[in-house]
PDB file of C-alpha atoms in Angstrom:
ATOM      1  CA  UNK A   1       8.896   8.663 -10.252  1.00 80.00           C
ATOM      2  CA  UNK A   2       8.446  10.365  -6.897  1.00 87.00           C
ATOM      3  CA  UNK A   3      10.961   9.635  -4.168  1.00 92.00           C
ATOM      4  CA  UNK A   4       9.429   9.580  -0.717  1.00 95.00           C
ATOM      5  CA  UNK A   5      11.254   9.610   2.596  1.00 96.00           C
ATOM      6  CA  UNK A   6       9.874   9.088   6.063  1.00 97.00           C
ATOM      7  CA  UNK A   7      11.174   9.851   9.549  1.00 97.00           C
ATOM      8  CA  UNK A   8      11.626   8.067  11.827  1.00 97.00           C
ATOM      9  CA  UNK A   9      12.111   4.676  10.207  1.00 95.00           C
ATOM     10  CA  UNK A  10      11.187   2.990  13.463  1.00 96.00           C
ATOM     11  CA  UNK A  11      10.442   3.854  17.061  1.00 97.00           C
ATOM     12  CA  UNK A  12       9.497   2.232  20.313  1.00 97.00           C
ATOM     13  CA  UNK A  13       7.111   4.336  22.378  1.00 97.00           C
ATOM     14  CA  UNK A  14       5.388   4.062  25.684  1.00 97.00           C
ATOM     15  CA  UNK A  15       1.667   3.789  26.100  1.00 97.00           C
ATOM     16  CA  UNK A  16      -0.070   7.157  26.397  1.00 97.00           C
ATOM     17  CA  UNK A  17       2.536   9.161  24.484  1.00 97.00           C
ATOM     18  CA  UNK A  18       2.370  10.582  20.967  1.00 98.00           C
ATOM     19  CA  UNK A  19       4.608  10.203  17.931  1.00 98.00           C
ATOM     20  CA  UNK A  20       4.798  12.422  14.885  1.00 98.00           C
ATOM     21  CA  UNK A  21       5.824  10.821  11.598  1.00 98.00           C
ATOM     22  CA  UNK A  22       7.188  12.969   8.799  1.00 98.00           C
ATOM     23  CA  UNK A  23       6.805  12.358   5.084  1.00 98.00           C
ATOM     24  CA  UNK A  24       8.832  14.250   2.486  1.00 98.00           C
ATOM     25  CA  UNK A  25       8.342  14.008  -1.294  1.00 97.00           C
ATOM     26  CA  UNK A  26      10.890  15.184  -3.833  1.00 95.00           C
ATOM     27  CA  UNK A  27       8.229  16.796  -6.038  1.00 93.00           C
ATOM     28  CA  UNK A  28       5.073  18.811  -5.533  1.00 93.00           C
ATOM     29  CA  UNK A  29       1.931  16.737  -5.225  1.00 92.00           C
ATOM     30  CA  UNK A  30      -1.667  17.683  -4.628  1.00 90.00           C
ATOM     31  CA  UNK A  31      -2.667  14.799  -2.400  1.00 91.00           C
ATOM     32  CA  UNK A  32      -0.760  12.659   0.040  1.00 95.00           C
ATOM     33  CA  UNK A  33      -2.126   9.520   1.626  1.00 95.00           C
ATOM     34  CA  UNK A  34      -1.442   7.877   4.966  1.00 97.00           C
ATOM     35  CA  UNK A  35      -1.807   4.118   5.417  1.00 97.00           C
ATOM     36  CA  UNK A  36      -1.485   1.771   8.339  1.00 97.00           C
ATOM     37  CA  UNK A  37      -0.410  -1.860   8.194  1.00 95.00           C
ATOM     38  CA  UNK A  38      -1.077  -3.753  11.386  1.00 95.00           C
ATOM     39  CA  UNK A  39       0.844  -6.994  11.949  1.00 91.00           C
ATOM     40  CA  UNK A  40      -0.318  -9.675   9.542  1.00 87.00           C
ATOM     41  CA  UNK A  41      -2.905  -7.384   7.983  1.00 89.00           C
ATOM     42  CA  UNK A  42      -3.323  -5.525   4.734  1.00 89.00           C
ATOM     43  CA  UNK A  43      -2.724  -1.827   4.320  1.00 94.00           C
ATOM     44  CA  UNK A  44      -5.622   0.364   5.409  1.00 96.00           C
ATOM     45  CA  UNK A  45      -6.064   3.969   4.343  1.00 95.00           C
ATOM     46  CA  UNK A  46      -6.151   6.365   7.291  1.00 97.00           C
ATOM     47  CA  UNK A  47      -6.668   9.701   5.560  1.00 96.00           C
ATOM     48  CA  UNK A  48      -6.047  11.858   2.523  1.00 94.00           C
ATOM     49  CA  UNK A  49      -4.079  15.065   3.086  1.00 94.00           C
ATOM     50  CA  UNK A  50      -4.534  18.058   0.803  1.00 89.00           C
ATOM     51  CA  UNK A  51      -2.429  21.177   1.080  1.00 85.00           C
ATOM     52  CA  UNK A  52      -4.352  24.084   2.563  1.00 81.00           C
ATOM     53  CA  UNK A  53      -7.320  22.109   3.812  1.00 84.00           C
ATOM     54  CA  UNK A  54      -8.190  19.650   6.545  1.00 88.00           C
ATOM     55  CA  UNK A  55      -7.427  16.016   5.953  1.00 93.00           C
ATOM     56  CA  UNK A  56     -10.219  13.655   4.966  1.00 93.00           C
ATOM     57  CA  UNK A  57     -10.410  10.639   7.266  1.00 96.00           C
ATOM     58  CA  UNK A  58     -11.656   7.163   6.401  1.00 94.00           C
ATOM     59  CA  UNK A  59     -14.265   5.375   8.427  1.00 93.00           C
ATOM     60  CA  UNK A  60     -12.832   4.245  11.739  1.00 94.00           C
ATOM     61  CA  UNK A  61     -10.155   6.945  11.924  1.00 97.00           C
ATOM     62  CA  UNK A  62     -10.579  10.291  13.683  1.00 96.00           C
ATOM     63  CA  UNK A  63      -8.648  13.525  13.736  1.00 96.00           C
ATOM     64  CA  UNK A  64      -8.146  13.529  17.507  1.00 97.00           C
ATOM     65  CA  UNK A  65      -6.303  10.219  17.308  1.00 97.00           C
ATOM     66  CA  UNK A  66      -4.451  10.817  14.026  1.00 98.00           C
ATOM     67  CA  UNK A  67      -3.979  14.561  13.456  1.00 97.00           C
ATOM     68  CA  UNK A  68      -2.404  15.350  10.105  1.00 97.00           C
ATOM     69  CA  UNK A  69      -0.646  18.444   8.857  1.00 95.00           C
ATOM     70  CA  UNK A  70       0.035  19.413   5.266  1.00 95.00           C
ATOM     71  CA  UNK A  71       1.883  22.732   5.307  1.00 92.00           C
ATOM     72  CA  UNK A  72       3.083  22.613   1.684  1.00 92.00           C
ATOM     73  CA  UNK A  73       3.008  20.530  -1.474  1.00 93.00           C
ATOM     74  CA  UNK A  74       5.986  18.323  -0.561  1.00 95.00           C
ATOM     75  CA  UNK A  75       5.546  17.577   3.138  1.00 96.00           C
ATOM     76  CA  UNK A  76       3.072  16.053   5.572  1.00 97.00           C
ATOM     77  CA  UNK A  77       3.042  14.759   9.121  1.00 97.00           C
ATOM     78  CA  UNK A  78       0.899  12.152  10.830  1.00 98.00           C
ATOM     79  CA  UNK A  79       0.687  12.095  14.609  1.00 98.00           C
ATOM     80  CA  UNK A  80      -0.376   8.988  16.468  1.00 98.00           C
ATOM     81  CA  UNK A  81      -1.808  10.308  19.728  1.00 98.00           C
ATOM     82  CA  UNK A  82      -2.304   8.733  23.144  1.00 97.00           C
ATOM     83  CA  UNK A  83      -0.811   5.501  21.873  1.00 97.00           C
ATOM     84  CA  UNK A  84      -1.794   2.020  22.958  1.00 97.00           C
ATOM     85  CA  UNK A  85      -0.255  -1.341  21.993  1.00 96.00           C
ATOM     86  CA  UNK A  86      -2.971  -1.685  19.309  1.00 96.00           C
ATOM     87  CA  UNK A  87      -1.317   1.212  17.469  1.00 97.00           C
ATOM     88  CA  UNK A  88       1.778  -0.905  16.855  1.00 97.00           C
ATOM     89  CA  UNK A  89       1.929  -0.940  13.081  1.00 97.00           C
ATOM     90  CA  UNK A  90       3.832   0.183  10.039  1.00 96.00           C
ATOM     91  CA  UNK A  91       2.700   3.625   8.901  1.00 97.00           C
ATOM     92  CA  UNK A  92       3.278   4.538   5.265  1.00 97.00           C
ATOM     93  CA  UNK A  93       2.726   7.653   3.245  1.00 96.00           C
ATOM     94  CA  UNK A  94       1.937   7.527  -0.443  1.00 96.00           C
ATOM     95  CA  UNK A  95       1.493   9.779  -3.458  1.00 94.00           C
ATOM     96  CA  UNK A  96       0.045   9.125  -6.897  1.00 89.00           C
ATOM     97  CA  UNK A  97       1.479  10.911  -9.891  1.00 80.00           C
ATOM     98  CA  UNK A  98       0.241  11.556 -13.397  1.00 75.00           C
ATOM     99  CA  UNK A  99       1.083   7.995 -14.435  1.00 73.00           C
ATOM    100  CA  UNK A 100      -1.526   6.918 -11.835  1.00 82.00           C
ATOM    101  CA  UNK A 101       0.960   4.659 -10.108  1.00 87.00           C
ATOM    102  CA  UNK A 102       0.943   4.825  -6.319  1.00 91.00           C
ATOM    103  CA  UNK A 103       4.374   5.387  -4.806  1.00 93.00           C
ATOM    104  CA  UNK A 104       5.094   4.627  -1.183  1.00 94.00           C
ATOM    105  CA  UNK A 105       7.594   5.714   1.380  1.00 94.00           C
ATOM    106  CA  UNK A 106       9.689   3.116   3.199  1.00 93.00           C
ATOM    107  CA  UNK A 107       7.359   3.178   6.204  1.00 95.00           C
ATOM    108  CA  UNK A 108       7.682   3.869   9.907  1.00 97.00           C
ATOM    109  CA  UNK A 109       7.605   0.823  12.140  1.00 96.00           C
ATOM    110  CA  UNK A 110       6.003   1.763  15.443  1.00 97.00           C
ATOM    111  CA  UNK A 111       6.039  -0.438  18.528  1.00 97.00           C
ATOM    112  CA  UNK A 112       4.031   0.664  21.561  1.00 97.00           C
ATOM    113  CA  UNK A 113       4.900  -0.904  24.887  1.00 96.00           C
TER     114      UNK A 113
ATOM    115  CA  UNK B   1     -17.669  -1.816   0.706  1.00 80.00           C
ATOM    116  CA  UNK B   2     -14.879  -3.070  -1.507  1.00 86.00           C
ATOM    117  CA  UNK B   3     -13.141  -6.214  -0.298  1.00 90.00           C
ATOM    118  CA  UNK B   4      -9.957  -7.547  -1.851  1.00 95.00           C
ATOM    119  CA  UNK B   5      -8.915 -11.161  -1.355  1.00 96.00           C
ATOM    120  CA  UNK B   6      -5.638 -12.776  -2.340  1.00 97.00           C
ATOM    121  CA  UNK B   7      -5.013 -16.471  -2.741  1.00 95.00           C
ATOM    122  CA  UNK B   8      -2.855 -18.223  -1.725  1.00 94.00           C
ATOM    123  CA  UNK B   9      -1.718 -16.487   1.455  1.00 95.00           C
ATOM    124  CA  UNK B  10       1.692 -18.113   1.152  1.00 96.00           C
ATOM    125  CA  UNK B  11       3.556 -19.978  -1.535  1.00 96.00           C
ATOM    126  CA  UNK B  12       6.914 -21.744  -1.478  1.00 97.00           C
ATOM    127  CA  UNK B  13       8.400 -22.996  -4.741  1.00 96.00           C
ATOM    128  CA  UNK B  14      11.745 -24.055  -6.197  1.00 97.00           C
ATOM    129  CA  UNK B  15      13.576 -21.714  -8.491  1.00 98.00           C
ATOM    130  CA  UNK B  16      12.496 -21.812 -12.132  1.00 97.00           C
ATOM    131  CA  UNK B  17       8.811 -22.490 -11.613  1.00 97.00           C
ATOM    132  CA  UNK B  18       6.098 -20.412 -13.243  1.00 97.00           C
ATOM    133  CA  UNK B  19       3.669 -18.970 -10.697  1.00 96.00           C
ATOM    134  CA  UNK B  20       0.161 -17.573 -10.598  1.00 97.00           C
ATOM    135  CA  UNK B  21      -1.022 -15.321  -7.810  1.00 97.00           C
ATOM    136  CA  UNK B  22      -4.705 -14.560  -7.558  1.00 97.00           C
ATOM    137  CA  UNK B  23      -6.621 -11.463  -6.516  1.00 97.00           C
ATOM    138  CA  UNK B  24     -10.373 -10.975  -6.355  1.00 97.00           C
ATOM    139  CA  UNK B  25     -12.451  -7.903  -5.519  1.00 95.00           C
ATOM    140  CA  UNK B  26     -16.133  -7.572  -4.720  1.00 93.00           C
ATOM    141  CA  UNK B  27     -17.035  -4.300  -6.470  1.00 87.00           C
ATOM    142  CA  UNK B  28     -16.257  -4.251 -10.180  1.00 85.00           C
ATOM    143  CA  UNK B  29     -16.528  -0.453 -10.369  1.00 86.00           C
ATOM    144  CA  UNK B  30     -12.796   0.162 -10.134  1.00 87.00           C
ATOM    145  CA  UNK B  31     -10.580   2.726 -11.849  1.00 86.00           C
ATOM    146  CA  UNK B  32      -7.496   0.586 -11.884  1.00 91.00           C
ATOM    147  CA  UNK B  33      -5.736  -2.311 -10.205  1.00 94.00           C
ATOM    148  CA  UNK B  34      -2.126  -2.359  -9.100  1.00 95.00           C
ATOM    149  CA  UNK B  35       0.250  -5.089  -8.078  1.00 97.00           C
ATOM    150  CA  UNK B  36       3.015  -4.307  -5.585  1.00 97.00           C
ATOM    151  CA  UNK B  37       5.792  -6.204  -3.920  1.00 96.00           C
ATOM    152  CA  UNK B  38       6.695  -5.547  -0.324  1.00 95.00           C
ATOM    153  CA  UNK B  39      10.124  -6.340   1.018  1.00 92.00           C
ATOM    154  CA  UNK B  40      10.788  -6.171   4.752  1.00 82.00           C
ATOM    155  CA  UNK B  41      11.776  -2.645   5.784  1.00 75.00           C
ATOM    156  CA  UNK B  42      11.526  -1.280   2.254  1.00 78.00           C
ATOM    157  CA  UNK B  43       7.951  -0.143   1.773  1.00 84.00           C
ATOM    158  CA  UNK B  44       6.065  -1.053  -1.384  1.00 92.00           C
ATOM    159  CA  UNK B  45       7.321  -1.183  -4.948  1.00 93.00           C
ATOM    160  CA  UNK B  46       4.842  -0.865  -7.791  1.00 93.00           C
ATOM    161  CA  UNK B  47       5.061  -3.736 -10.277  1.00 96.00           C
ATOM    162  CA  UNK B  48       2.184  -3.284 -12.685  1.00 96.00           C
ATOM    163  CA  UNK B  49      -0.840  -1.052 -13.077  1.00 94.00           C
ATOM    164  CA  UNK B  50      -3.850  -2.108 -15.148  1.00 94.00           C
ATOM    165  CA  UNK B  51      -6.439   0.473 -16.092  1.00 91.00           C
ATOM    166  CA  UNK B  52     -10.054  -0.661 -15.851  1.00 90.00           C
ATOM    167  CA  UNK B  53     -10.315  -0.607 -19.650  1.00 91.00           C
ATOM    168  CA  UNK B  54      -7.297  -2.879 -20.109  1.00 93.00           C
ATOM    169  CA  UNK B  55      -7.075  -6.647 -19.975  1.00 95.00           C
ATOM    170  CA  UNK B  56      -3.414  -7.147 -19.182  1.00 96.00           C
ATOM    171  CA  UNK B  57      -0.015  -5.559 -18.634  1.00 96.00           C
ATOM    172  CA  UNK B  58       3.432  -7.031 -18.958  1.00 97.00           C
ATOM    173  CA  UNK B  59       6.792  -6.088 -17.515  1.00 96.00           C
ATOM    174  CA  UNK B  60       9.697  -8.457 -18.022  1.00 97.00           C
ATOM    175  CA  UNK B  61       8.853 -11.794 -16.427  1.00 97.00           C
ATOM    176  CA  UNK B  62       5.628 -10.421 -14.954  1.00 98.00           C
ATOM    177  CA  UNK B  63       2.222 -10.447 -16.562  1.00 98.00           C
ATOM    178  CA  UNK B  64      -0.935  -9.216 -14.890  1.00 97.00           C
ATOM    179  CA  UNK B  65      -4.435  -9.765 -16.222  1.00 97.00           C
ATOM    180  CA  UNK B  66      -7.709  -8.146 -15.269  1.00 97.00           C
ATOM    181  CA  UNK B  67     -11.247  -9.415 -15.687  1.00 95.00           C
ATOM    182  CA  UNK B  68     -13.274  -6.576 -14.250  1.00 92.00           C
ATOM    183  CA  UNK B  69     -16.669  -8.175 -14.823  1.00 91.00           C
ATOM    184  CA  UNK B  70     -15.783 -11.192 -12.711  1.00 94.00           C
ATOM    185  CA  UNK B  71     -13.745  -9.189 -10.198  1.00 94.00           C
ATOM    186  CA  UNK B  72     -10.502 -11.060 -10.726  1.00 96.00           C
ATOM    187  CA  UNK B  73      -6.872 -10.390 -11.485  1.00 97.00           C
ATOM    188  CA  UNK B  74      -3.910 -12.708 -11.748  1.00 98.00           C
ATOM    189  CA  UNK B  75      -0.205 -12.030 -11.553  1.00 98.00           C
ATOM    190  CA  UNK B  76       1.887 -14.470 -13.522  1.00 98.00           C
ATOM    191  CA  UNK B  77       5.584 -14.755 -12.688  1.00 98.00           C
ATOM    192  CA  UNK B  78       7.651 -16.655 -15.207  1.00 98.00           C
ATOM    193  CA  UNK B  79      10.829 -18.555 -14.363  1.00 98.00           C
ATOM    194  CA  UNK B  80      10.836 -17.562 -10.704  1.00 97.00           C
ATOM    195  CA  UNK B  81      14.097 -16.619  -8.972  1.00 97.00           C
ATOM    196  CA  UNK B  82      15.112 -16.387  -5.312  1.00 97.00           C
ATOM    197  CA  UNK B  83      15.131 -12.601  -5.699  1.00 96.00           C
ATOM    198  CA  UNK B  84      11.390 -12.756  -6.331  1.00 97.00           C
ATOM    199  CA  UNK B  85      10.865 -13.742  -2.703  1.00 97.00           C
ATOM    200  CA  UNK B  86       8.637 -11.063  -1.171  1.00 97.00           C
ATOM    201  CA  UNK B  87       5.040 -10.357  -0.300  1.00 96.00           C
ATOM    202  CA  UNK B  88       2.896  -9.496  -3.319  1.00 98.00           C
ATOM    203  CA  UNK B  89      -0.010  -7.149  -2.777  1.00 97.00           C
ATOM    204  CA  UNK B  90      -2.976  -6.405  -4.984  1.00 97.00           C
ATOM    205  CA  UNK B  91      -4.839  -3.090  -4.652  1.00 96.00           C
ATOM    206  CA  UNK B  92      -7.804  -1.483  -6.371  1.00 95.00           C
ATOM    207  CA  UNK B  93      -8.608   2.199  -6.503  1.00 90.00           C
ATOM    208  CA  UNK B  94     -11.405   3.437  -4.287  1.00 70.00           C
ATOM    209  CA  UNK B  95     -13.878   5.662  -6.090  1.00 71.00           C
ATOM    210  CA  UNK B  96     -12.592   8.421  -8.332  1.00 71.00           C
ATOM    211  CA  UNK B  97      -9.623   9.560  -6.253  1.00 77.00           C
ATOM    212  CA  UNK B  98      -6.427   8.031  -7.542  1.00 78.00           C
ATOM    213  CA  UNK B  99      -4.229   7.032  -4.645  1.00 82.00           C
ATOM    214  CA  UNK B 100      -7.045   5.903  -2.394  1.00 86.00           C
ATOM    215  CA  UNK B 101      -6.545   2.149  -2.510  1.00 93.00           C
ATOM    216  CA  UNK B 102      -8.126  -0.990  -1.113  1.00 93.00           C
ATOM    217  CA  UNK B 103      -5.491  -3.655  -0.462  1.00 96.00           C
ATOM    218  CA  UNK B 104      -5.570  -7.405  -0.143  1.00 96.00           C
ATOM    219  CA  UNK B 105      -3.574  -9.121   2.584  1.00 95.00           C
ATOM    220  CA  UNK B 106      -0.982 -10.314   0.145  1.00 96.00           C
ATOM    221  CA  UNK B 107       0.701 -13.534  -0.938  1.00 97.00           C
ATOM    222  CA  UNK B 108       4.007 -14.274   0.761  1.00 96.00           C
ATOM    223  CA  UNK B 109       6.230 -15.881  -1.848  1.00 97.00           C
ATOM    224  CA  UNK B 110       9.396 -17.829  -1.123  1.00 97.00           C
ATOM    225  CA  UNK B 111      11.509 -19.067  -4.021  1.00 97.00           C
ATOM    226  CA  UNK B 112      14.274 -21.397  -2.925  1.00 97.00           C
ATOM    227  CA  UNK B 113      17.383 -22.247  -4.955  1.00 95.00           C
TER     228      UNK B 113
END
């Protein structure tokens, strides 16, 4: 199964700044998915990232706030822009392989002060 | 909009007990349903995947059932162990894109020796 790594594993950021989260997969995948898990809440899909095209955002999420890059078939970045304390969450990237099982990275724990 | 509900929110049991975790979803038009466990700081680990055409899946001490018509799934854990302590998440696939998932809030399980 796919092995997914994320950087950083955690960060503490100040309000108004931006953070870019990296996701690396050990195999080529068509689609990568970014999720957010706010404290005490379930995971919510932010966007789907396809290589060579713009990401597709879910309702409630916009590109200006969460720009995503997908330069190749094994890598993606999610930027959390102009952060506020409400952005404090765990951010996870995910891929689904031919077995249809969703595999997740270890997550990035973001705290905004 | 698909909504996924998990009951109970938390469960604390002594080692050796057999457990049932419940998941319900509002839209029966799903492609598959997956059960995950989430350990602090370790992302999500896939436990079982049930295709919409299947009724159950088994892996070791775990058994998951699916009743798509009633919008319900259960995860049965036999002979629970302290190492089973984690948060268990249920997720259904959104539309036709594998990897786009709706999650429940999870059941936090504690198994004490």
